[in-house]
mmCIF file of C-alpha atoms (C1' of nucleotides) in Angstrom:
data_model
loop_
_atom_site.group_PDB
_atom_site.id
_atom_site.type_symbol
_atom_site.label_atom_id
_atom_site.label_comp_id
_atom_site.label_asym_id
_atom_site.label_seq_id
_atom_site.Cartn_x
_atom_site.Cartn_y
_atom_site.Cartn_z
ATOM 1 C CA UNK A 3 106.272 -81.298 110.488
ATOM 2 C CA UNK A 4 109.700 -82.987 110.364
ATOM 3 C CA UNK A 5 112.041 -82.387 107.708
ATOM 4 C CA UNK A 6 115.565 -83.694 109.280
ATOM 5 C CA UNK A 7 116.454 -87.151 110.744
ATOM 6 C CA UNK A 8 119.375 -89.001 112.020
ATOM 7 C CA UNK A 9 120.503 -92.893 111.102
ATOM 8 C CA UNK A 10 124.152 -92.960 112.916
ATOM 9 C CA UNK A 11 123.483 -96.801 113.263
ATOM 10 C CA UNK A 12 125.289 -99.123 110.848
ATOM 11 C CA UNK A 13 123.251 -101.909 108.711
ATOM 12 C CA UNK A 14 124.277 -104.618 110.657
ATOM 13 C CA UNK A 15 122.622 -102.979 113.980
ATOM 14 C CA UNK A 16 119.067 -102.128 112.422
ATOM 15 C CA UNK A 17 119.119 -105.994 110.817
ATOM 16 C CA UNK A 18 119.373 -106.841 114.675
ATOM 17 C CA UNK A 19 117.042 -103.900 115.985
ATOM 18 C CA UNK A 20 114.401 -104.642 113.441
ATOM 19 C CA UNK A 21 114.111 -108.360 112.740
ATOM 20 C CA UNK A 22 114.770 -107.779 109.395
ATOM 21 C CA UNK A 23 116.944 -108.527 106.436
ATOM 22 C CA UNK A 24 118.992 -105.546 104.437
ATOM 23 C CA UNK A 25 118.391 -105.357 100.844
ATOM 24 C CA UNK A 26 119.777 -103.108 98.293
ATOM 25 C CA UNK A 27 121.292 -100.802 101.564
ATOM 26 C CA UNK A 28 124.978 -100.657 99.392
ATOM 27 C CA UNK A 29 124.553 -96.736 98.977
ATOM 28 C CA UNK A 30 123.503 -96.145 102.912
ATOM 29 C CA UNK A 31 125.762 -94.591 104.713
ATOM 30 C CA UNK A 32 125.157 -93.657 108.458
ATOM 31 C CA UNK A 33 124.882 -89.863 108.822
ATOM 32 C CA UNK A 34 124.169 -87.201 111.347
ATOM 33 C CA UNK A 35 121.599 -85.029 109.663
ATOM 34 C CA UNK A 36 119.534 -86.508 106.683
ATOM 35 C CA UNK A 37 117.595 -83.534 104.962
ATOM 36 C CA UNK A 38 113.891 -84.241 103.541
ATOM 37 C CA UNK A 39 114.238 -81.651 100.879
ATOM 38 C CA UNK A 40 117.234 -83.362 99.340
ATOM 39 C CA UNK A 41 115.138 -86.035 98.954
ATOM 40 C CA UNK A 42 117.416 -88.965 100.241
ATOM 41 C CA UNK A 43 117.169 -92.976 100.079
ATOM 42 C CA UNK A 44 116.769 -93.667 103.126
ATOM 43 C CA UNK A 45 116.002 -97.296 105.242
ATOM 44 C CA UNK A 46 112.643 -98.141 105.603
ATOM 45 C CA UNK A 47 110.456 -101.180 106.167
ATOM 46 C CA UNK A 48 107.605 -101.630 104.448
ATOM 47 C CA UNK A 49 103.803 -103.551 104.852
ATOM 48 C CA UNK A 50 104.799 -105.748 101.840
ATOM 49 C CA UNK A 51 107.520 -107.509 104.010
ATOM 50 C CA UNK A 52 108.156 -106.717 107.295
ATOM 51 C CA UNK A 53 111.689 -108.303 107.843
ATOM 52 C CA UNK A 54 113.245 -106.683 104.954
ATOM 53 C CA UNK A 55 115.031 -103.142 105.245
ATOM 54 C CA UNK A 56 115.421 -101.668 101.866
ATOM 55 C CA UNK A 57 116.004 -97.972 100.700
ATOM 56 C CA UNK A 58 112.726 -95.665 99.892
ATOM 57 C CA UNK A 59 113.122 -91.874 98.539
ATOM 58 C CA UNK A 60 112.139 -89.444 101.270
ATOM 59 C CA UNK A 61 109.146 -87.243 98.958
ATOM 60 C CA UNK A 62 106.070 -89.348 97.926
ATOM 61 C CA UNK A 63 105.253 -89.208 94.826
ATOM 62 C CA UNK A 64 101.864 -90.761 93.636
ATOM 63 C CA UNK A 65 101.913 -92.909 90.554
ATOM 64 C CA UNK A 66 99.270 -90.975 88.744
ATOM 65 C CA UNK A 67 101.566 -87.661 89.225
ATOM 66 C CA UNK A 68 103.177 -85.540 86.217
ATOM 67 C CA UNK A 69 106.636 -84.221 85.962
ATOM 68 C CA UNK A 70 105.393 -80.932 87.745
ATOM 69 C CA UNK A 71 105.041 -83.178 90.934
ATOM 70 C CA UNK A 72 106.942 -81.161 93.470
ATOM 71 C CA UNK A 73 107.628 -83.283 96.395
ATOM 72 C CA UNK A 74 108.307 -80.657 99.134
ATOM 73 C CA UNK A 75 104.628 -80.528 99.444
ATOM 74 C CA UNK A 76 104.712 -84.578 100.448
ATOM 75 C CA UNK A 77 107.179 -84.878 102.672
ATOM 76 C CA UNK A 78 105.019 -85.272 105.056
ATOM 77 C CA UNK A 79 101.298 -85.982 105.421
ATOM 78 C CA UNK A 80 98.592 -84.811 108.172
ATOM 79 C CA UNK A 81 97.405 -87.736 109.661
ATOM 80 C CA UNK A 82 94.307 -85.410 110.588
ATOM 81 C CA UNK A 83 93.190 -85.537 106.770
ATOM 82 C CA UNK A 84 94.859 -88.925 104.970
ATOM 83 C CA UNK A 85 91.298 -90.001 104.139
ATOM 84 C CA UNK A 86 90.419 -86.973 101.986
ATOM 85 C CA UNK A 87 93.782 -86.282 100.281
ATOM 86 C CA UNK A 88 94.110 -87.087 96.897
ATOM 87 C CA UNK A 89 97.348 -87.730 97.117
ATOM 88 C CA UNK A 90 97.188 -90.036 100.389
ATOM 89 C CA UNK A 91 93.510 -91.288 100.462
ATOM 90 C CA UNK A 92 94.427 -94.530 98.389
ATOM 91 C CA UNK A 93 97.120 -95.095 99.969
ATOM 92 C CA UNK A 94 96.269 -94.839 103.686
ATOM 93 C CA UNK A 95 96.710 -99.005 103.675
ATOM 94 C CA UNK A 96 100.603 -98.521 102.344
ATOM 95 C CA UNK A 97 102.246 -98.539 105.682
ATOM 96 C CA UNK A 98 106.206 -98.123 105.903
ATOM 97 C CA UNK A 99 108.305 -97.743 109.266
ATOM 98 C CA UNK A 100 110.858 -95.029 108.537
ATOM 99 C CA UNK A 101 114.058 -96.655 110.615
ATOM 100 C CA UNK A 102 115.802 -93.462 112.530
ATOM 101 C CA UNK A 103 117.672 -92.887 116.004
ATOM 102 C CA UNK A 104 117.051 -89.270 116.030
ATOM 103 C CA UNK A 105 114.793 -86.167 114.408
ATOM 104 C CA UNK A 106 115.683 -82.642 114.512
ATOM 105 C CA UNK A 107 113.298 -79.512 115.358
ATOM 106 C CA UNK A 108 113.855 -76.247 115.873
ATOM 107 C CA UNK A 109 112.275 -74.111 118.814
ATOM 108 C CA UNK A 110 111.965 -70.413 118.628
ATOM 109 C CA UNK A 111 112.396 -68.572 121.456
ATOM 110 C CA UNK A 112 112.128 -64.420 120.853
ATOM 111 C CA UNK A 113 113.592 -63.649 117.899
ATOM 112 C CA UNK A 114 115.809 -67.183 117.413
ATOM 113 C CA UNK A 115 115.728 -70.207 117.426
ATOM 114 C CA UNK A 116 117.453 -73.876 119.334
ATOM 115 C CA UNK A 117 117.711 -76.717 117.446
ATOM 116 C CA UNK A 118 116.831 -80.180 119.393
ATOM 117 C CA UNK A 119 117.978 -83.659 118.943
ATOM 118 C CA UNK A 120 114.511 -85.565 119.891
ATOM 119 C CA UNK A 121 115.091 -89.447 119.993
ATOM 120 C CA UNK A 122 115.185 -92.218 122.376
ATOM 121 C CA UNK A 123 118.478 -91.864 124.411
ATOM 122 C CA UNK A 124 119.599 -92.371 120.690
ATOM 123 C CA UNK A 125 118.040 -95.381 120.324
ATOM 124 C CA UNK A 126 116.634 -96.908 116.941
ATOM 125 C CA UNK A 127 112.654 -96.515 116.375
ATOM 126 C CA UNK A 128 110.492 -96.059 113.690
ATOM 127 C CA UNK A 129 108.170 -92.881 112.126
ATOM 128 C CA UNK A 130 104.864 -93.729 110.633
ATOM 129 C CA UNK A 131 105.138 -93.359 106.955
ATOM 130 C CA UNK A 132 103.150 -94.162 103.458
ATOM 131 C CA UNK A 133 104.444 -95.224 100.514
ATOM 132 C CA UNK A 134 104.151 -95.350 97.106
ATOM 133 C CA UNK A 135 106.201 -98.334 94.905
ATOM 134 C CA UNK A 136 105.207 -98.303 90.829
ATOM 135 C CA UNK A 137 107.608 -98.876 88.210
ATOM 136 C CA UNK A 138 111.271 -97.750 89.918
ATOM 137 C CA UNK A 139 109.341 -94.996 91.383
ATOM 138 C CA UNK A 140 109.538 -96.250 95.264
ATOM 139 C CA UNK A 141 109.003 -92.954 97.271
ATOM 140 C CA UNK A 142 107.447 -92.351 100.878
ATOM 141 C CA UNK A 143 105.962 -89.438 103.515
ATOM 142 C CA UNK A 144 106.134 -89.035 107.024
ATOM 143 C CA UNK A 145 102.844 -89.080 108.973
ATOM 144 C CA UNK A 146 102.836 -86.386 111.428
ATOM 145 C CA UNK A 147 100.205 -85.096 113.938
ATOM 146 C CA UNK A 148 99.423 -82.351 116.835
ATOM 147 C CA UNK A 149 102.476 -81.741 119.207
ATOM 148 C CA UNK A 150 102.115 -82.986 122.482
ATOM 149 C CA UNK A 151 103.724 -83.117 125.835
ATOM 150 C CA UNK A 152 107.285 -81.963 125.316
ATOM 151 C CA UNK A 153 107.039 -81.731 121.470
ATOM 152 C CA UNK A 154 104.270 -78.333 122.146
ATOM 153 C CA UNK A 155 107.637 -76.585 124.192
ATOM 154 C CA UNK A 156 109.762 -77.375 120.862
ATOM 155 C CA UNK A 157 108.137 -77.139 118.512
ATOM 156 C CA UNK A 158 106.093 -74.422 119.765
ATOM 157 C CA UNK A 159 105.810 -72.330 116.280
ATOM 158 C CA UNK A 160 103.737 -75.186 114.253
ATOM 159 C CA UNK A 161 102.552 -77.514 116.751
ATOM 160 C CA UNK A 162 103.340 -80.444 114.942
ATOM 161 C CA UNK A 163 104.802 -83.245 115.262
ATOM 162 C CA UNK A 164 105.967 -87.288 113.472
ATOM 163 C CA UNK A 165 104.076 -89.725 114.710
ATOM 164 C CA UNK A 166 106.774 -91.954 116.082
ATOM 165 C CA UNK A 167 106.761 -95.897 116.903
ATOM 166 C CA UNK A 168 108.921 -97.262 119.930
ATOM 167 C CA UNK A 169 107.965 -100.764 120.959
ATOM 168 C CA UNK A 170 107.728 -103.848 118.452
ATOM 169 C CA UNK A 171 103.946 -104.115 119.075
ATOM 170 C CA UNK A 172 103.839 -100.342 118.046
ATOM 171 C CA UNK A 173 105.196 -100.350 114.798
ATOM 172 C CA UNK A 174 103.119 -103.544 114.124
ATOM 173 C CA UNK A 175 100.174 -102.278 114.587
ATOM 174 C CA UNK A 176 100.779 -98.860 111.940
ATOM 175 C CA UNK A 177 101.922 -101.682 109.688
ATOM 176 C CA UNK A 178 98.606 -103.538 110.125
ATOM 177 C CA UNK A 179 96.161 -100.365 110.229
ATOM 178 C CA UNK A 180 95.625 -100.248 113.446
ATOM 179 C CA UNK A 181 95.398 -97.909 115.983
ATOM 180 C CA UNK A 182 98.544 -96.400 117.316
ATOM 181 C CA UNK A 183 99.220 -93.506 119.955
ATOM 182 C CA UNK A 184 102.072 -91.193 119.150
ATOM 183 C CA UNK A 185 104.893 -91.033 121.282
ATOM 184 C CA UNK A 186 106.035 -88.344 122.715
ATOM 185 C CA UNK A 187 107.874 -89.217 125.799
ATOM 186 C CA UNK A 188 111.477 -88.326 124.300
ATOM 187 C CA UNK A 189 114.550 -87.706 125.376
ATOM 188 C CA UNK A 190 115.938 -84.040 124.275
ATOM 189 C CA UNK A 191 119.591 -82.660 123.574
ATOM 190 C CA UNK A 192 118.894 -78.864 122.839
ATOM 191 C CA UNK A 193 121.398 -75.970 121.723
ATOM 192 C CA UNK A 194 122.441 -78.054 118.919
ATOM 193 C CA UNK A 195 122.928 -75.013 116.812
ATOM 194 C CA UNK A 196 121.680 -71.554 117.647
ATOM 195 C CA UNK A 197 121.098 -68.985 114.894
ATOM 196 C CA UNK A 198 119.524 -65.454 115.071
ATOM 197 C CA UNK A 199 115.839 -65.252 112.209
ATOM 198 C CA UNK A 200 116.416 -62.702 110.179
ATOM 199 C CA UNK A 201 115.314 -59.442 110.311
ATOM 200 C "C1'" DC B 10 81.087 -79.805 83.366
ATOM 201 C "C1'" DC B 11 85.938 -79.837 82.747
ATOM 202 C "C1'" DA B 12 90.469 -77.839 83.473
ATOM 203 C "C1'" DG B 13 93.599 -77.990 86.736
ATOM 204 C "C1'" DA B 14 95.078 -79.311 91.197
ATOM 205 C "C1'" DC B 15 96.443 -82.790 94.078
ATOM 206 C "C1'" DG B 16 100.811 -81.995 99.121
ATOM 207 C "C1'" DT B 17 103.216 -78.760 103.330
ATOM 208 C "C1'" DT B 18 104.947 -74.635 105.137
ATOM 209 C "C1'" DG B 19 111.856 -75.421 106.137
ATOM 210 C "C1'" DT B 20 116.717 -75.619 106.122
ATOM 211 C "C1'" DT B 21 122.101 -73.833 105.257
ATOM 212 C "C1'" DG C 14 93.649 -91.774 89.434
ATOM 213 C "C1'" DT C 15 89.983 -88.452 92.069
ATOM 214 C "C1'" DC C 16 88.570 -84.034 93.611
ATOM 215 C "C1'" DT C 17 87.223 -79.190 93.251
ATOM 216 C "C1'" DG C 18 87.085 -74.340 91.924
ATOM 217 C "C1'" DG C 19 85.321 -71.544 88.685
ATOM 218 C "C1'" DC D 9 79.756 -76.826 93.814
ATOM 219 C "C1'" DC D 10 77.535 -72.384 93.728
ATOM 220 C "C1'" DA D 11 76.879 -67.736 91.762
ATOM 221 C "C1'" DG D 12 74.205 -65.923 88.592
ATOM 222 C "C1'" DA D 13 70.934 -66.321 85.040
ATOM 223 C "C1'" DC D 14 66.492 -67.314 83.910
ATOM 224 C "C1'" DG D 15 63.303 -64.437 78.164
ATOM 225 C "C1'" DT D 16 62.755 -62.811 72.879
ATOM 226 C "C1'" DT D 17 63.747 -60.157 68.715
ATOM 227 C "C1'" DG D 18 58.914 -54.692 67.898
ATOM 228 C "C1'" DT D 19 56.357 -50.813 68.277
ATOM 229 C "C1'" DT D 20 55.587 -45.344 67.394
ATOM 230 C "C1'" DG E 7 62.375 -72.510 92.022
ATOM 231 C "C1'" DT E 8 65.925 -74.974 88.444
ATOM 232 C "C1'" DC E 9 69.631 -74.790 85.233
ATOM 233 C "C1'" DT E 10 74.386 -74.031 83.793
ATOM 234 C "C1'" DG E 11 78.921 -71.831 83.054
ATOM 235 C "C1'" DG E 12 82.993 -71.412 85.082
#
DNA sequence: CCAGACGTTGTT
DNA sequence: GTCTGG
DNA sequence: CCAGACGTTGTT
DNA sequence: GTCTGG
């Protein structure tokens, strides 16, 4: 899964990163640690127009859904089973990039647990993400998939991981349905924060 | 057949 | 909206 | 979709 | 076996 990201880079650095155009980005601000289940706006770039950045809700939220929607449960999506999902399978053609220099995942070793910085020497890149856009209702979820490499020795409780996007062609091609491999040659900063699970 | 679910499993 | 558990 | 029903109303 | 209630 992945439930915390990082965006220290200002606007005018993911306009050059990405290509793209900033629209609507007034309420961004850069921060450290941007939590999923506060649901935040943050930058993404969508299918519909691939040189604008504009500001999607972290939490999909499907147009048919009720007020009982509860978006912790679509925060992220199994990439393993977006076909059969109710909630994804008409969707699986609404690609977004989510625009981040950093995740966060926790490892758990005995009875606590390291928090890692995973990234790209803190460079910007992209997670694979869906969207949803009806009425002012514009919402995504992050696409993850099975750990692998260095991602299985972090996050070694779940085994999961985003599937992230490094080069230009990459993030093209999840924008275009195609094919992409996950990366997961990362760079690491561990010991973040230690804390003792509760017993 | 239709009511009820639909998504994932975590942080301070 | 579609799917599915009962 | 699958577990569980599936039949009728009387004779000494 | 088929039908149907849940």
């Amino acid at each position: 899964m992945c439930y915390q990201t990082k965006i220290t880079k200002k606007k005018e650095e993911m306009q050059r990163h990405f290509d793209a155009g900033i629209k609507g980005l007034d309420e961004f601000e850069p921060s450290e640690v941007i939590k999923a289940f506060d649901f935040p706006k943050t930058p993404v770039i969508t299918d519909e127009d691939e040189h604008l950045i504009q500001l999607y809700q972290w939490g999909l939220i499907p147009y048919w859904a009720d007020a009982s929607w509860n978006r912790n449960y679509t925060l992220n999506a199994r990439i393993e089973t977006l076909d059969s999902k109710p909630s994804f399978k008409n969707i699986t053609a609404n690609r977004c990039l989510i625009l981040i220099n950093g995740f966060y995942e926790w490892q758990h070793v005995g009875n606590s647990k390291i928090k890692y910085e995973i990234g790209f020497n803190n460079e910007l890149f992209a997670l694979a993400g869906l969207y949803d856009h009806w009425a002012d209702t514009k919402t995504y979820t992050v696409v993850t998939t099975e750990a692998k490499g260095v991602m299985r020795e972090i996050h070694n409780s779940k085994l999961r991981m985003p599937v992230a996007l490094y080069t230009q062609h990459e993030m093209r091609a999840w924008l275009h349905n195609q094919e992409v491999v996950p990366r997961y040659d990362f760079t690491t900063n561990p010991g973040l924060y230690q804390q003792q699970t509760l017993f």
